[in-house]
Every structure is written in C-alpha cells, then in structure tokens.
PDB file of C-alpha atoms in Angstrom:
ATOM      1  CA  ALA Z   1       0.008   0.006  -0.007  1.00  0.00           C
ATOM      2  CA  ALA Z   2       2.818   2.399   0.799  1.00  0.00           C
ATOM      3  CA  ASP Z   3       4.167   1.930  -2.718  1.00  0.00           C
ATOM      4  CA  LEU Z   4       0.853   3.062  -4.201  1.00  0.00           C
ATOM      5  CA  VAL Z   5       0.411   6.078  -1.902  1.00  0.00           C
ATOM      6  CA  ASN Z   6       3.961   7.246  -2.689  1.00  0.00           C
ATOM      7  CA  ASP Z   7       3.782   6.529  -6.436  1.00  0.00           C
ATOM      8  CA  PRO Z   8       4.696   9.755  -8.311  1.00  0.00           C
ATOM      9  CA  PHE Z   9       2.205   8.997 -11.120  1.00  0.00           C
ATOM     10  CA  LEU Z  10      -0.714   8.636  -8.702  1.00  0.00           C
ATOM     11  CA  GLN Z  11       0.382  11.615  -6.563  1.00  0.00           C
ATOM     12  CA  GLU Z  12       0.563  13.871  -9.655  1.00  0.00           C
ATOM     13  CA  ARG Z  13      -3.009  12.936 -10.480  1.00  0.00           C
ATOM     14  CA  ALA Z  14      -4.263  13.441  -6.849  1.00  0.00           C
ATOM     15  CA  PHE Z  15      -5.433   9.817  -6.763  1.00  0.00           C
ATOM     16  CA  PHE Z  16      -5.354   9.921  -2.950  1.00  0.00           C
ATOM     17  CA  VAL Z  17      -6.922  12.557  -0.713  1.00  0.00           C
ATOM     18  CA  GLN Z  18      -6.640  13.442   2.942  1.00  0.00           C
ATOM     19  CA  VAL Z  19      -9.914  13.039   4.889  1.00  0.00           C
ATOM     20  CA  PRO Z  20     -10.382  14.214   8.473  1.00  0.00           C
ATOM     21  CA  HIS Z  21     -11.089  11.534  11.063  1.00  0.00           C
ATOM     22  CA  PRO Z  22     -13.084  12.595  14.161  1.00  0.00           C
ATOM     23  CA  GLU Z  23     -11.798   9.857  16.472  1.00  0.00           C
ATOM     24  CA  LEU Z  24      -8.130  10.110  15.570  1.00  0.00           C
ATOM     25  CA  GLY Z  25      -8.048  13.895  15.323  1.00  0.00           C
ATOM     26  CA  LEU Z  26      -5.808  13.453  12.317  1.00  0.00           C
ATOM     27  CA  PRO Z  27      -6.540  13.070   8.615  1.00  0.00           C
ATOM     28  CA  PHE Z  28      -6.143   9.736   6.893  1.00  0.00           C
ATOM     29  CA  THR Z  29      -5.389   8.909   3.292  1.00  0.00           C
ATOM     30  CA  ASP Z  30      -8.279   7.691   1.205  1.00  0.00           C
ATOM     31  CA  LEU Z  31      -8.942   7.154  -2.519  1.00  0.00           C
ATOM     32  CA  GLY Z  32      -9.894  10.296  -4.388  1.00  0.00           C
ATOM     33  CA  PRO Z  33     -12.657  10.515  -6.959  1.00  0.00           C
ATOM     34  CA  PRO Z  34     -12.240   7.918  -9.711  1.00  0.00           C
ATOM     35  CA  ILE Z  35     -13.379  10.369 -12.420  1.00  0.00           C
ATOM     36  CA  ARG Z  36     -12.416  13.976 -12.856  1.00  0.00           C
ATOM     37  CA  PHE Z  37     -14.631  16.529 -14.589  1.00  0.00           C
ATOM     38  CA  GLY Z  38     -13.287  19.883 -15.716  1.00  0.00           C
ATOM     39  CA  ARG Z  39     -16.382  22.021 -15.119  1.00  0.00           C
ATOM     40  CA  THR Z  40     -18.036  20.040 -12.303  1.00  0.00           C
ATOM     41  CA  PRO Z  41     -15.296  18.743 -10.054  1.00  0.00           C
ATOM     42  CA  LEU Z  42     -16.263  16.059  -7.533  1.00  0.00           C
ATOM     43  CA  CYS Z  43     -15.390  17.001  -3.987  1.00  0.00           C
ATOM     44  CA  LEU Z  44     -15.013  14.320  -1.349  1.00  0.00           C
ATOM     45  CA  ASP Z  45     -15.987  16.166   1.816  1.00  0.00           C
ATOM     46  CA  ARG Z  46     -17.298  13.269   3.905  1.00  0.00           C
ATOM     47  CA  ARG Z  47     -15.434  10.551   5.729  1.00  0.00           C
ATOM     48  CA  PRO Z  48     -16.440   6.913   5.743  1.00  0.00           C
ATOM     49  CA  PRO Z  49     -18.861   6.085   8.616  1.00  0.00           C
ATOM     50  CA  LEU Z  50     -17.445   5.021  11.970  1.00  0.00           C
ATOM     51  CA  LEU Z  51     -18.097   1.501  13.171  1.00  0.00           C
ATOM     52  CA  GLY Z  52     -21.733   1.337  14.314  1.00  0.00           C
ATOM     53  CA  GLU Z  53     -22.468   4.968  13.359  1.00  0.00           C
ATOM     54  CA  HIS Z  54     -25.530   4.100  11.283  1.00  0.00           C
ATOM     55  CA  THR Z  55     -26.475   0.821  12.898  1.00  0.00           C
ATOM     56  CA  ALA Z  56     -29.571   2.064  14.705  1.00  0.00           C
ATOM     57  CA  GLY Z  57     -30.956   3.801  11.624  1.00  0.00           C
ATOM     58  CA  VAL Z  58     -30.387   0.785   9.386  1.00  0.00           C
ATOM     59  CA  LEU Z  59     -31.910  -1.682  11.847  1.00  0.00           C
ATOM     60  CA  ALA Z  60     -34.885   0.653  12.479  1.00  0.00           C
ATOM     61  CA  ARG Z  61     -35.784   0.277   8.800  1.00  0.00           C
ATOM     62  CA  ILE Z  62     -36.401  -3.436   9.384  1.00  0.00           C
ATOM     63  CA  GLY Z  63     -38.212  -2.902  12.638  1.00  0.00           C
ATOM     64  CA  ILE Z  64     -35.415  -3.470  15.184  1.00  0.00           C
ATOM     65  CA  GLU Z  65     -35.542  -0.657  17.736  1.00  0.00           C
ATOM     66  CA  GLY Z  66     -35.694   0.194  21.394  1.00  0.00           C
ATOM     67  CA  ASN Z  67     -35.146  -2.680  23.846  1.00  0.00           C
ATOM     68  CA  THR Z  68     -34.179  -5.128  21.108  1.00  0.00           C
ATOM     69  CA  LEU Z  69     -31.520  -2.786  19.792  1.00  0.00           C
ATOM     70  CA  ALA Z  70     -30.218  -2.145  23.353  1.00  0.00           C
ATOM     71  CA  LYS Z  71     -30.088  -5.896  24.019  1.00  0.00           C
ATOM     72  CA  LEU Z  72     -28.124  -6.581  20.791  1.00  0.00           C
ATOM     73  CA  ARG Z  73     -25.657  -3.851  21.784  1.00  0.00           C
ATOM     74  CA  ALA Z  74     -25.295  -5.162  25.359  1.00  0.00           C
ATOM     75  CA  GLU Z  75     -24.634  -8.645  24.054  1.00  0.00           C
ATOM     76  CA  GLY Z  76     -21.959  -7.382  21.673  1.00  0.00           C
ATOM     77  CA  VAL Z  77     -23.904  -8.529  18.580  1.00  0.00           C
ATOM     78  CA  ILE Z  78     -23.768  -5.030  17.086  1.00  0.00           C
ATOM     79  CA  ALA Z  79     -21.632  -1.947  17.621  1.00  0.00           C
TER      80      ALA Z  79
END
C-alpha cells in the first residue's frame, strides 16, 4: 500500500486525498474521486462512517428498535 500512496504518477493525479477523522483527530489517506470533470469537479468532503455509526438507523428500517436494539448492543452482537 505504501508503494501506491507514494507513487509519483498517482500523486501527480491526486489519486489519494486526505480526509479528516473525528476519532483520531488526524486526517487519513483515502482514495480520491475515480473520475475527474473539468467544469463540475467532484469533492469528497465526507469521511467513511465510523463502526456502528448508522447501525440504529439501518436496523430501524427493518423494525429493530428500542429494547431489542439495546439488548443486541449489550450482548456485543452489534456496535
């Protein structure tokens, strides 16, 4: 992986971008946009979700909420 991140060809084309990470307090290197448009540039301004960040919302869509959700968390089934 280090070879790719440090590759001059990929660096010149901004293949990788720095994304802020709220838990680390430091940015991390992530893949940049796969396609570049001249007049409508794509901007990656969001980080990937943290572990368990959207679990409650996703499970609520299939009817798992409240006590069931709390029980699954307490048992370590979900984050």
